[in-house]
Coordinates of C-alpha atoms in Angstrom, one line a residue:
X1 CA 6.4 -0.7 -33.0
X2 CA 9.6 -1.7 -31.2
X3 CA 9.6 -5.1 -32.8
X4 CA 11.7 -3.4 -35.5
X5 CA 14.5 -3.1 -32.9
X6 CA 15.0 -6.8 -33.2
X7 CA 16.4 -8.4 -36.3
X8 CA 14.5 -11.3 -37.9
X9 CA 16.5 -14.0 -36.1
X10 CA 15.9 -12.2 -32.8
X11 CA 12.2 -11.9 -33.5
X12 CA 12.1 -15.6 -34.2
X13 CA 13.8 -16.3 -30.8
X14 CA 11.4 -14.0 -29.0
X15 CA 8.5 -15.8 -30.6
X16 CA 10.0 -19.1 -29.5
X17 CA 10.4 -18.0 -25.9
X18 CA 6.8 -16.8 -25.8
X19 CA 5.6 -20.1 -27.3
X20 CA 7.5 -22.0 -24.6
X21 CA 6.1 -19.8 -21.9
X22 CA 2.6 -20.2 -23.2
X23 CA 2.8 -24.0 -23.1
X24 CA 4.4 -24.1 -19.7
X25 CA 1.8 -21.8 -18.3
X26 CA -0.9 -24.3 -19.4
X27 CA 1.0 -27.1 -17.7
X28 CA 1.4 -25.1 -14.5
X29 CA -2.3 -24.3 -14.6
X30 CA -3.1 -27.9 -14.0
X31 CA -0.1 -28.5 -11.6
X32 CA 1.0 -25.2 -9.9
X33 CA 2.6 -27.1 -7.1
X34 CA 5.1 -28.7 -9.5
X35 CA 6.1 -25.9 -12.0
X36 CA 9.6 -25.5 -13.4
X37 CA 10.9 -25.0 -9.8
X38 CA 14.4 -26.2 -10.5
X39 CA 14.8 -24.5 -13.9
X40 CA 17.2 -21.9 -12.6
X41 CA 19.5 -24.5 -11.0
X42 CA 19.7 -27.1 -13.8
X43 CA 22.6 -27.3 -16.2
X44 CA 21.9 -26.4 -19.8
X45 CA 22.5 -29.9 -21.0
X46 CA 19.7 -31.3 -18.9
X47 CA 16.1 -31.5 -20.2
X48 CA 13.1 -30.8 -18.0
X49 CA 10.2 -33.1 -18.4
X50 CA 7.0 -31.1 -18.1
X51 CA 4.4 -33.6 -19.2
X52 CA 3.6 -36.6 -21.4
X53 CA 2.9 -34.6 -24.6
X54 CA 5.8 -34.8 -27.0
X55 CA 4.0 -33.2 -30.0
X56 CA 1.3 -30.7 -30.6
X57 CA 0.2 -32.2 -33.9
X58 CA -2.6 -34.3 -32.3
X59 CA -3.3 -32.1 -29.2
X60 CA -5.8 -29.5 -30.4
X61 CA -6.7 -28.5 -26.8
X62 CA -3.2 -27.1 -26.2
X63 CA -2.8 -23.3 -26.0
X64 CA 0.0 -23.5 -28.5
X65 CA -2.1 -25.4 -31.1
X66 CA -3.2 -23.3 -34.0
X67 CA -6.9 -23.9 -33.2
X68 CA -6.4 -21.8 -30.1
X69 CA -5.7 -18.7 -32.1
X70 CA -3.1 -17.7 -29.6
X71 CA 0.3 -18.2 -31.2
X72 CA -0.1 -17.4 -34.9
X73 CA -1.2 -13.8 -34.5
X74 CA 1.9 -13.2 -32.4
X75 CA 4.1 -14.9 -35.0
X76 CA 2.5 -12.7 -37.7
X77 CA 2.9 -9.5 -35.8
X78 CA 6.6 -10.3 -35.2
X79 CA 7.1 -11.1 -38.9
X80 CA 8.2 -14.7 -38.3
X81 CA 8.4 -16.6 -41.5
X82 CA 5.4 -18.8 -41.8
X83 CA 7.5 -21.8 -42.7
X84 CA 9.0 -21.7 -39.3
X85 CA 5.7 -21.7 -37.4
X86 CA 5.2 -25.5 -37.2
X87 CA 8.8 -26.0 -35.9
X88 CA 8.2 -23.3 -33.2
X89 CA 5.0 -25.0 -32.0
X90 CA 6.7 -28.4 -31.8
X91 CA 9.6 -27.0 -29.9
X92 CA 7.3 -25.3 -27.4
X93 CA 5.3 -28.5 -26.9
X94 CA 8.3 -30.7 -26.5
X95 CA 8.6 -32.5 -23.2
X96 CA 12.4 -32.7 -23.2
X97 CA 15.4 -30.4 -23.5
X98 CA 13.3 -27.4 -22.4
X99 CA 16.2 -26.0 -20.5
X100 CA 18.4 -26.3 -23.6
X101 CA 15.9 -24.6 -25.8
X102 CA 15.5 -21.7 -23.3
X103 CA 19.3 -21.3 -23.1
X104 CA 19.7 -21.3 -26.9
X105 CA 17.0 -18.8 -27.6
X106 CA 18.1 -16.5 -24.9
X107 CA 21.7 -16.7 -26.2
X108 CA 20.3 -15.8 -29.7
X109 CA 18.8 -12.7 -28.2
X110 CA 21.9 -11.6 -26.5
X111 CA 23.3 -8.2 -27.2
X112 CA 26.6 -9.9 -28.0
X113 CA 25.1 -11.3 -31.2
X114 CA 24.3 -7.8 -32.5
X115 CA 27.6 -6.2 -33.1
X116 CA 27.9 -2.5 -32.4
X117 CA 24.8 -0.4 -33.4
X118 CA 24.5 3.0 -31.9
X119 CA 21.1 3.5 -33.5
X120 CA 19.6 0.3 -31.9
X121 CA 21.2 1.1 -28.6
X122 CA 19.8 4.6 -28.6
X123 CA 16.3 3.4 -29.4
X124 CA 16.4 0.7 -26.7
X125 CA 17.7 3.2 -24.2
X126 CA 14.9 5.6 -25.0
X127 CA 12.4 2.8 -24.6
X128 CA 13.8 1.9 -21.2
X129 CA 13.7 5.5 -20.0
X130 CA 10.1 5.8 -21.0
X131 CA 9.3 2.5 -19.2
X132 CA 11.2 3.7 -16.1
X133 CA 9.3 7.0 -16.1
X134 CA 6.0 5.2 -16.3
X135 CA 7.0 2.9 -13.4
X136 CA 7.8 6.0 -11.3
X137 CA 4.5 7.5 -12.0
X138 CA 2.7 4.3 -11.0
X139 CA 4.8 3.9 -7.8
X140 CA 4.1 7.5 -6.9
X141 CA 0.4 7.0 -6.3
X142 CA -0.3 3.5 -5.0
X143 CA -3.3 4.3 -2.8
X144 CA -4.9 7.7 -2.3
X145 CA -4.9 9.2 1.2
X146 CA -8.7 9.2 1.1
X147 CA -8.9 5.5 0.2
X148 CA -6.4 4.5 2.8
X149 CA -8.3 6.5 5.5
X150 CA -11.6 5.0 4.4
X151 CA -10.1 1.5 4.6
X152 CA -8.8 2.0 8.1
X153 CA -12.1 3.5 9.3
X154 CA -14.0 0.6 7.7
X155 CA -11.7 -2.0 9.4
X156 CA -12.0 -0.4 12.8
X157 CA -15.8 -0.2 12.4
X158 CA -16.1 -3.9 11.5
X159 CA -13.8 -5.0 14.3
X160 CA -15.9 -3.0 16.8
X161 CA -19.2 -4.4 15.6
X162 CA -18.5 -8.0 14.7
X163 CA -15.2 -9.1 16.2
X164 CA -16.5 -9.9 19.7
X165 CA -19.0 -12.5 18.4
X166 CA -16.4 -14.1 16.2
X167 CA -13.7 -14.1 18.8
X168 CA -15.8 -15.6 21.6
X169 CA -17.3 -18.3 19.4
X170 CA -14.5 -19.4 17.1
X171 CA -11.0 -18.0 17.7
X172 CA -10.5 -20.1 20.8
X173 CA -10.8 -23.4 18.9
X174 CA -7.7 -25.4 18.3
X175 CA -6.2 -25.2 14.8
X176 CA -5.4 -28.6 13.5
X177 CA -1.9 -29.1 12.1
X178 CA -0.6 -25.8 13.5
X179 CA 1.9 -25.5 16.3
X180 CA 0.6 -23.1 19.0
X181 CA 4.0 -21.4 18.9
X182 CA 4.1 -21.1 15.1
X183 CA 3.9 -17.5 13.9
X184 CA 2.0 -16.5 10.9
X185 CA 5.3 -15.6 9.2
X186 CA 6.6 -19.1 9.7
X187 CA 3.5 -20.8 8.6
X188 CA 3.1 -18.8 5.5
X189 CA 6.7 -19.5 4.5
X190 CA 6.2 -23.2 5.0
X191 CA 3.2 -23.0 2.6
X192 CA 5.7 -21.9 -0.1
X193 CA 8.2 -24.5 1.0
X194 CA 11.2 -22.3 0.4
X195 CA 11.0 -22.8 -3.4
X196 CA 13.2 -20.6 -5.6
X197 CA 10.9 -21.0 -8.6
X198 CA 10.6 -17.2 -9.0
X199 CA 14.3 -16.8 -9.9
X200 CA 15.3 -15.9 -13.4
X201 CA 17.0 -18.5 -15.5
X202 CA 20.8 -18.3 -15.7
X203 CA 21.0 -17.5 -19.4
X204 CA 18.9 -14.4 -18.9
X205 CA 22.1 -12.7 -17.6
X206 CA 23.4 -12.8 -21.1
X207 CA 20.8 -10.1 -22.0
X208 CA 21.0 -6.5 -21.0
X209 CA 18.1 -4.9 -19.2
X210 CA 17.4 -2.8 -22.3
X211 CA 17.2 -5.9 -24.5
X212 CA 14.8 -7.7 -22.0
X213 CA 12.5 -4.6 -22.0
X214 CA 12.6 -4.5 -25.8
X215 CA 11.6 -8.2 -26.0
X216 CA 8.7 -7.9 -23.6
X217 CA 7.5 -4.6 -25.2
X218 CA 7.5 -6.3 -28.6
X219 CA 5.6 -9.3 -27.3
X220 CA 3.1 -7.1 -25.4
X221 CA 2.5 -5.2 -28.6
X222 CA 1.8 -8.5 -30.4
X223 CA -0.6 -9.6 -27.8
X224 CA -2.6 -6.3 -27.7
X225 CA -2.7 -5.8 -31.4
X226 CA -5.9 -6.8 -33.2
X227 CA -5.3 -9.7 -35.6
X228 CA -7.2 -8.9 -38.7
X229 CA -5.5 -11.2 -41.1
X230 CA -6.1 -14.8 -40.1
X231 CA -5.1 -17.5 -42.4
X232 CA -6.7 -20.2 -44.4
X233 CA -9.6 -22.2 -42.9
X234 CA -8.7 -21.9 -39.4
X235 CA -8.5 -19.8 -36.7
X236 CA -10.9 -18.7 -34.0
X237 CA -11.3 -15.0 -34.1
X238 CA -9.3 -13.6 -31.2
X239 CA -11.2 -11.2 -29.0
X240 CA -9.1 -8.7 -27.1
X241 CA -6.2 -9.3 -24.8
X242 CA -6.3 -13.0 -24.0
X243 CA -5.8 -13.9 -20.3
X244 CA -3.6 -16.8 -21.4
X245 CA -1.3 -14.4 -23.2
X246 CA -0.9 -12.3 -20.0
X247 CA -0.1 -15.4 -17.9
X248 CA 2.5 -16.4 -20.4
X249 CA 4.0 -12.9 -20.2
X250 CA 4.1 -13.2 -16.4
X251 CA 6.1 -16.4 -16.7
X252 CA 8.5 -15.0 -19.3
X253 CA 9.1 -11.9 -17.2
X254 CA 9.9 -14.2 -14.3
X255 CA 12.4 -16.1 -16.4
X256 CA 14.0 -12.8 -17.6
X257 CA 14.1 -11.4 -14.1
X258 CA 11.9 -8.4 -14.9
X259 CA 9.5 -7.2 -12.2
X260 CA 5.8 -7.4 -13.1
X261 CA 5.3 -3.7 -12.4
X262 CA 7.5 -2.9 -15.3
X263 CA 5.4 -5.2 -17.6
X264 CA 2.3 -3.4 -16.4
X265 CA 4.0 -0.1 -17.3
X266 CA 4.8 -1.4 -20.8
X267 CA 1.2 -2.6 -21.2
X268 CA -0.1 0.9 -20.5
X269 CA 2.5 2.4 -22.9
X270 CA 1.4 0.0 -25.7
X271 CA -2.2 0.8 -25.1
X272 CA -1.5 4.6 -25.3
X273 CA 0.6 4.1 -28.4
X274 CA -2.1 2.2 -30.3
X275 CA -4.8 4.6 -29.2
X276 CA -2.8 7.7 -30.1
X277 CA -1.9 6.1 -33.5
X278 CA -5.6 5.3 -34.2
X279 CA -6.5 8.8 -33.2
X280 CA -3.9 10.3 -35.4
X281 CA -2.2 12.4 -32.8
X282 CA 1.2 13.8 -33.9
X283 CA 3.8 11.8 -32.1
X284 CA 6.0 14.8 -31.4
X285 CA 3.1 16.6 -29.7
X286 CA 1.9 13.6 -27.8
X287 CA 1.9 13.6 -24.1
X288 CA 0.5 10.6 -22.4
X289 CA -1.0 12.5 -19.5
X290 CA -3.0 14.7 -21.9
X291 CA -4.9 12.1 -23.9
X292 CA -8.5 13.2 -24.1
X293 CA -10.2 10.1 -22.7
X294 CA -13.7 11.6 -23.0
X295 CA -13.7 11.3 -26.7
X296 CA -12.6 7.7 -26.5
X297 CA -15.4 7.0 -24.1
X298 CA -17.9 8.2 -26.7
X299 CA -16.3 6.7 -29.7
X300 CA -14.5 3.5 -28.5
X301 CA -11.3 2.2 -30.1
X302 CA -12.0 -1.0 -31.9
X303 CA -12.8 -0.4 -35.5
X304 CA -12.2 3.4 -35.3
X305 CA -9.2 3.3 -37.6
X306 CA -6.2 1.2 -38.5
X307 CA -2.5 1.6 -38.1
X308 CA -0.3 1.1 -41.0
X309 CA -0.4 -2.6 -41.8
X310 CA -3.9 -3.0 -40.4
X311 CA -2.9 -3.1 -36.7
X312 CA -5.6 -2.0 -34.3
X313 CA -5.9 -2.2 -30.5
X314 CA -7.7 -5.4 -29.6
X315 CA -9.2 -4.0 -26.4
X316 CA -11.7 -1.2 -25.6
X317 CA -11.8 -0.9 -21.8
X318 CA -8.5 0.9 -21.6
X319 CA -10.1 3.7 -23.5
X320 CA -12.7 4.2 -20.9
X321 CA -15.4 1.8 -22.1
X322 CA -16.4 0.0 -19.0
X323 CA -18.7 -1.8 -16.7
X324 CA -20.2 1.2 -15.0
X325 CA -21.9 2.4 -18.1
X326 CA -23.3 -0.9 -19.1
X327 CA -26.8 -2.1 -18.7
X328 CA -27.0 -5.8 -18.0
X329 CA -30.3 -7.4 -19.0
X330 CA -31.7 -9.1 -15.9
X331 CA -33.2 -12.0 -17.7
X332 CA -32.2 -14.6 -15.1
X333 CA -35.2 -14.8 -12.7
X334 CA -35.7 -12.6 -9.8
X335 CA -32.4 -10.7 -9.9
X336 CA -33.3 -7.2 -8.9
X337 CA -29.9 -5.6 -8.3
X338 CA -26.8 -6.1 -10.3
X339 CA -24.4 -3.2 -11.0
X340 CA -20.7 -2.3 -10.9
X341 CA -19.1 0.5 -8.8
X342 CA -15.6 1.7 -9.4
X343 CA -13.0 1.0 -6.7
X344 CA -9.7 2.8 -6.4
X345 CA -8.1 5.3 -8.7
X346 CA -7.0 3.4 -11.8
X347 CA -9.9 4.2 -14.0
X348 CA -9.5 5.8 -17.5
X349 CA -5.7 5.4 -17.2
X350 CA -5.0 2.9 -19.9
X351 CA -5.2 -0.2 -17.7
X352 CA -5.4 -3.4 -19.7
X353 CA -6.6 -5.7 -17.0
X354 CA -9.7 -5.6 -14.8
X355 CA -10.5 -6.7 -11.3
X356 CA -14.1 -7.6 -10.4
X357 CA -14.6 -7.9 -6.6
X358 CA -17.7 -9.6 -5.3
X359 CA -18.6 -9.5 -1.6
X360 CA -21.4 -11.8 -0.5
X361 CA -21.2 -11.0 3.2
X362 CA -23.3 -7.8 3.5
X363 CA -24.6 -6.2 6.6
X364 CA -24.6 -2.7 5.2
X365 CA -24.2 -1.3 1.6
X366 CA -20.7 -0.2 2.4
X367 CA -19.7 -3.9 2.8
X368 CA -19.7 -4.2 -1.0
X369 CA -16.8 -1.9 -1.3
X370 CA -15.2 -1.7 2.1
X371 CA -13.2 -5.0 2.0
X372 CA -11.4 -4.0 -1.2
X373 CA -10.4 -0.4 -0.3
X374 CA -6.8 0.2 0.5
X375 CA -5.4 -2.8 -1.3
X376 CA -2.8 -1.6 -3.8
X377 CA -2.6 -3.1 -7.3
X378 CA -2.7 -1.8 -10.8
X379 CA -6.0 -3.3 -12.0
X380 CA -8.9 -1.2 -13.0
X381 CA -11.2 -2.5 -10.2
X382 CA -15.0 -2.7 -9.8
X383 CA -17.1 -3.9 -7.0
X384 CA -20.3 -5.8 -7.9
X385 CA -23.4 -4.6 -6.0
X386 CA -26.0 -7.3 -6.1
X387 CA -29.1 -8.3 -4.3
X388 CA -28.5 -6.2 -1.2
X389 CA -32.0 -6.8 0.2
X390 CA -31.5 -10.6 0.4
X391 CA -27.9 -10.5 1.4
X392 CA -28.5 -8.0 4.3
X393 CA -31.5 -10.1 5.4
X394 CA -29.3 -13.2 5.5
X395 CA -26.4 -11.5 7.4
X396 CA -28.9 -10.0 9.9
X397 CA -30.5 -13.4 10.5
X398 CA -27.0 -15.0 11.1
X399 CA -26.0 -12.2 13.4
X400 CA -29.3 -12.4 15.4
X401 CA -28.8 -16.2 15.7
X402 CA -25.2 -15.8 16.9
X403 CA -26.3 -13.4 19.7
X404 CA -29.4 -15.5 20.6
X405 CA -29.7 -17.4 23.9
X406 CA -29.6 -20.8 22.2
X407 CA -26.4 -20.0 20.3
X408 CA -24.8 -18.6 23.4
X409 CA -25.7 -21.8 25.3
X410 CA -24.3 -24.0 22.5
X411 CA -21.0 -22.1 22.6
X412 CA -20.8 -22.5 26.4
X413 CA -21.5 -26.2 26.1
X414 CA -18.8 -26.6 23.4
X415 CA -21.2 -27.9 20.9
X416 CA -19.6 -25.8 18.1
X417 CA -16.4 -27.9 18.5
X418 CA -18.2 -30.8 16.9
X419 CA -19.2 -29.0 13.7
X420 CA -16.1 -29.4 11.5
X421 CA -15.5 -33.0 12.4
X422 CA -19.1 -33.6 11.7
X423 CA -18.9 -32.0 8.3
X424 CA -15.7 -33.8 7.3
X425 CA -16.9 -37.2 8.6
X426 CA -20.4 -36.7 6.9
X427 CA -22.3 -37.5 10.1
X428 CA -25.6 -35.9 11.0
X429 CA -25.5 -32.6 12.9
X430 CA -26.5 -32.6 16.5
X431 CA -30.2 -32.0 16.9
X432 CA -29.7 -28.8 18.8
X433 CA -27.7 -27.3 16.0
X434 CA -30.2 -28.4 13.4
X435 CA -33.0 -26.7 15.4
X436 CA -31.0 -23.6 15.9
X437 CA -29.9 -23.2 12.2
X438 CA -33.5 -23.6 11.0
X439 CA -33.9 -20.0 12.0
X440 CA -31.8 -18.8 9.1
X441 CA -32.6 -21.5 6.5
X442 CA -35.1 -19.6 4.5
X443 CA -32.9 -16.5 4.1
X444 CA -30.0 -18.8 3.2
X445 CA -31.9 -20.6 0.5
X446 CA -32.9 -17.4 -1.2
X447 CA -29.4 -15.9 -1.0
X448 CA -27.9 -19.1 -2.4
X449 CA -30.4 -19.1 -5.3
X450 CA -29.6 -15.4 -6.0
X451 CA -25.8 -16.0 -5.9
X452 CA -26.1 -18.8 -8.5
X453 CA -28.1 -16.5 -10.8
X454 CA -25.8 -13.6 -10.2
X455 CA -23.0 -15.8 -11.3
X456 CA -24.7 -16.5 -14.6
X457 CA -25.2 -12.8 -15.1
X458 CA -21.5 -12.1 -14.4
X459 CA -20.7 -14.8 -17.1
X460 CA -22.9 -12.9 -19.5
X461 CA -21.1 -9.7 -18.8
X462 CA -17.7 -11.3 -19.6
X463 CA -19.0 -13.1 -22.7
X464 CA -20.3 -9.8 -24.1
X465 CA -16.9 -8.2 -23.5
X466 CA -18.3 -5.4 -21.3
X467 CA -15.0 -5.5 -19.4
X468 CA -13.4 -4.2 -22.6
X469 CA -12.1 -7.6 -23.7
X470 CA -9.4 -7.4 -21.1
X471 CA -8.1 -10.1 -18.7
X472 CA -10.2 -10.3 -15.5
X473 CA -9.2 -11.1 -12.0
X474 CA -12.2 -12.3 -10.0
X475 CA -12.1 -12.2 -6.1
X476 CA -15.1 -13.1 -4.0
X477 CA -16.1 -13.4 -0.3
X478 CA -18.6 -15.9 1.0
X479 CA -21.6 -16.0 -1.4
X480 CA -19.7 -13.7 -3.7
X481 CA -17.1 -16.4 -4.0
X482 CA -20.0 -18.8 -4.9
X483 CA -21.3 -16.4 -7.5
X484 CA -17.8 -16.4 -9.1
X485 CA -17.7 -20.2 -9.1
X486 CA -21.0 -20.3 -10.8
X487 CA -19.8 -17.7 -13.3
X488 CA -16.9 -19.9 -14.2
X489 CA -19.2 -22.9 -14.4
X490 CA -21.4 -21.1 -16.8
X491 CA -18.4 -20.1 -19.0
X492 CA -17.4 -23.8 -19.1
X493 CA -20.9 -24.9 -20.1
X494 CA -21.6 -22.2 -22.6
X495 CA -19.4 -23.8 -25.3
X496 CA -16.7 -22.1 -27.4
X497 CA -13.3 -21.0 -26.3
X498 CA -14.0 -19.0 -23.1
X499 CA -10.7 -19.9 -21.4
X500 CA -9.1 -16.6 -22.3
X501 CA -11.4 -14.3 -20.3
X502 CA -10.3 -14.9 -16.7
X503 CA -6.7 -14.6 -15.6
X504 CA -6.9 -15.2 -11.8
X505 CA -9.5 -16.2 -9.2
X506 CA -9.5 -16.0 -5.4
X507 CA -12.3 -17.6 -3.4
X508 CA -12.5 -16.6 0.3
X509 CA -14.8 -18.6 2.5
X510 CA -16.7 -20.1 -0.4
X511 CA -19.9 -22.0 0.3
X512 CA -19.2 -24.4 -2.6
X513 CA -19.4 -28.1 -2.5
X514 CA -16.2 -29.9 -3.2
X515 CA -17.5 -33.3 -4.5
X516 CA -20.8 -32.2 -6.1
X517 CA -19.3 -29.5 -8.4
X518 CA -17.1 -29.9 -11.5
X519 CA -14.0 -28.2 -10.2
X520 CA -11.9 -29.5 -13.1
X521 CA -14.1 -27.8 -15.7
X522 CA -14.2 -24.6 -13.7
X523 CA -10.4 -24.6 -13.3
X524 CA -9.9 -24.7 -17.0
X525 CA -11.7 -21.4 -17.3
X526 CA -8.9 -19.6 -15.3
X527 CA -5.6 -19.1 -17.2
X528 CA -3.5 -18.3 -14.1
X529 CA -3.7 -18.8 -10.4
X530 CA -6.8 -20.2 -8.7
X531 CA -6.9 -19.8 -5.0
X532 CA -9.3 -21.4 -2.5
X533 CA -8.8 -19.7 0.9
X534 CA -10.4 -21.6 3.8
X535 CA -10.7 -21.5 7.6
X536 CA -11.0 -24.8 9.4
X537 CA -12.9 -23.2 12.3
X538 CA -15.5 -21.3 10.3
X539 CA -18.4 -23.1 11.9
X540 CA -20.8 -20.3 11.0
X541 CA -20.3 -21.2 7.3
X542 CA -20.5 -24.9 8.1
X543 CA -23.9 -24.6 9.9
X544 CA -25.5 -22.3 7.4
X545 CA -24.4 -24.4 4.5
X546 CA -25.5 -27.7 6.1
X547 CA -28.3 -29.7 4.4
X548 CA -27.2 -32.4 1.9
X549 CA -24.1 -30.5 0.7
X550 CA -22.2 -30.9 4.0
X551 CA -21.5 -34.5 3.4
X552 CA -19.8 -33.6 0.1
X553 CA -17.2 -31.3 1.5
X554 CA -17.1 -27.5 1.6
X555 CA -14.5 -25.3 0.0
X556 CA -14.7 -22.6 2.6
X557 CA -13.6 -24.9 5.5
X558 CA -11.3 -27.4 3.8
X559 CA -9.1 -27.9 0.8
X560 CA -10.4 -28.5 -2.6
X561 CA -8.6 -31.0 -4.9
X562 CA -5.2 -29.5 -5.4
X563 CA -4.5 -32.1 -8.1
X564 CA -6.6 -29.9 -10.3
X565 CA -4.2 -27.0 -10.0
X566 CA -5.9 -25.2 -7.1
X567 CA -4.0 -23.4 -4.4
X568 CA -5.5 -24.3 -1.1
X569 CA -4.6 -21.6 1.4
X570 CA -5.4 -22.2 5.1
X571 CA -6.2 -18.8 6.7
X572 CA -7.4 -20.2 10.0
X573 CA -4.9 -18.2 12.0
X574 CA -6.0 -15.0 10.3
X575 CA -9.7 -15.5 10.4
X576 CA -11.6 -15.3 13.7
X577 CA -14.9 -16.2 12.1
X578 CA -16.8 -15.9 8.9
X579 CA -17.5 -12.2 9.4
X580 CA -13.9 -11.3 9.8
X581 CA -13.3 -11.8 6.0
X582 CA -14.8 -8.3 5.8
X583 CA -11.7 -6.7 7.4
X584 CA -9.1 -9.4 6.8
X585 CA -9.4 -9.7 3.0
X586 CA -6.9 -6.9 2.3
X587 CA -4.3 -8.7 4.4
X588 CA -4.9 -12.1 2.8
X589 CA -4.6 -10.6 -0.7
X590 CA -1.3 -9.0 0.3
X591 CA 0.0 -12.3 1.6
X592 CA -1.0 -14.0 -1.6
X593 CA 1.1 -11.7 -3.8
X594 CA -1.1 -12.3 -6.7
X595 CA 1.2 -10.6 -9.1
X596 CA 3.7 -13.4 -8.6
X597 CA 3.4 -16.1 -11.3
X598 CA 3.9 -19.0 -8.9
X599 CA 1.9 -20.0 -5.8
X600 CA 2.7 -17.7 -3.0
X601 CA 1.3 -17.0 0.5
X602 CA 3.8 -15.2 2.7
X603 CA 4.7 -11.9 4.2
X604 CA 6.8 -9.6 2.1
X605 CA 9.9 -10.3 4.3
X606 CA 9.2 -14.0 4.9
X607 CA 12.5 -15.9 5.2
X608 CA 13.2 -19.4 6.5
X609 CA 14.4 -19.6 10.0
X610 CA 18.2 -19.3 10.2
X611 CA 20.3 -21.2 12.7
X612 CA 22.5 -19.1 14.8
X613 CA 26.2 -19.7 14.4
X614 CA 27.6 -21.7 17.3

C-alpha cells in the first residue's frame, strides 16, 4: 500500500494527526457548536483547550483509548513502533498545545524534510493522477437524467395535490424570531454565524497536494484493512469501516484543505485495491471499471483470502453484498412489511458508506422513494419500505381531517394559531381541537407503535452488519425519523460498542418527545453530525402527536437540547406544513451540506451581507 511512500518518521506523524483528529471528533460530537473554530487563526505557540481531560490513562470511554480498538490497528498498519503508541495517545488526548502539536506533525510530514527523491515523487504523482481520474468519473455522473426527471415530476405532483391544504392552513402564520424581510439566504447564513471553522490550518500549506493525498490514502487504507492481529488481552474485535474513523478522516481532510469528494474517491480506490488483491488479479491487467462484481456478490470478500502480511478488506458491502438481498426476521410483533429498495445509481461501485432513507409520511407507495430522488451524494442509498398499509391509512385520515368542515372552520376561526404556544406552555388543547383530532387517534396510535418496532428491526439490521459493515447515514421524515430515533435508542440499550455503526443522522419533522427520551444516549450512537430539523408552525404534527407527550416538548416543532451536540435547524420558512417535507427534503439536505464536517445550513453561495462603499 501507499504507506510505503512515507518513511517511518512520517508514518509516525501521520498516525499522530489521525489520533488528534479522532479525539477532536469525539469532543465535537458532544459540542459541535464550539469546535476548533479558531484553529486556523491562532499562532502556533498558543494551545487550544478542548476539554477537561488531560490524560487518556483513566478515560476508557474515549475513542483514542485502547479499549475502543480504533487507534492501535491504524498504528499497526502504518508500522508505528509499539513503544510509541502510549505517547501518541497521550498527545492526542492532551487538552493543551493542540495547535503546537498539529503544527509540529504537519511540519514533520513536509516535503522539505525528504530531500530529493525522484522515485517517491513519481509514485506520489501517479497516485494523485489516479485520484484525480476517479474524481472526474464521479463528477461526471452526479444524478442520472431519469432520476432528475422523476424527482421533478414527483415534486410537481406533490405540490399539486398537497400544497394548497398546507398553504391555507399553515404558511400564513407568523414565524417567531424571523424578520419578515429576511431572506432564506440571510437566515441560513446567520445559522452558521460566519464561522471560518472549515478552513485548513496554516501549517498545511507546508505540504504539497501530492503529500496530502498520500497521507490520507495511507490512513484510509489503515481504516479499511481488516485487523487480524490484535495484541495481548485487549482489544475489541473491530468490525468493518468504523464510522468514527470516517468522521476523523473528515476532520483531518478539513485541516489539510482536501475536499471530501477526493477522500471518497480514495476510499473507492482502496476498496478496489483490496478486492483485486484478494481476488488475485494481475495488477498490470487490472482495470477498475472491469471488476466482475457478480462473483463478489456470490462469494463476498471477508475471509476470502489474505494480502501479504494478513491484510484483508474489513467491509463486504462494497463488493455488492447489500441490504436488498437480505431477509430480516420479523420477530418484533405485527411488522408485516420491512424491506430495502435501492435509490440512485451508486450500487455495486465500491462505495464504502451507506445511506438508509426512511420516509414515514406515506400517501402512496412512491412516497417511500420520491423524497430522496435527485439528491446528489456518493453514498450507496437505500429507501426503507415499511408498513405501507398503516402509514397510508394514517396519512389518508390526516388528509381527510384537514379537508373536513370542522378543520376548515377551525382554520377560519384562527384556532390553529393557539396550538404551538399550547404545546410549549404545556396547557390543555382547546376542546374543539381535541374532538377533531380524535378522528385520527386510532390510526396514529398504530402507526406510532409500528414505527417503534421498525426502529428495533433497523437496529437489528445494523448490528448484523447487513449494510456490509460500512458507516451508515440515517435520514428520516416524520414517523420515519421516529423509527431512526428508536433504532439509535435500541443500539444504545443493546450493550457493547455500537457507536461505530452510524456516521450521521438527520431527523425531519420528528414526532419524538424531547424530555421523555434519552437524547444523550442516542447522540452517543452517532459518530458525526446529528441534525434535528423542525418547523415552528407544523401544527398538523402537533395535533396528531398530542396526548401526554405534548407537555414534554416535541422535536419536530422545536429545538432539542443542543448542549448534547445536536444541530437544531429551523426550517419554518421552507416548510409550508408537515406534508411539504415530501418535496422539500431534497432542498433541506442540500442546504445542510452534510459532507461538511462542521455544522452547516446555508445555500452554496451564502455570504454575509456586505456594506457598500460610501
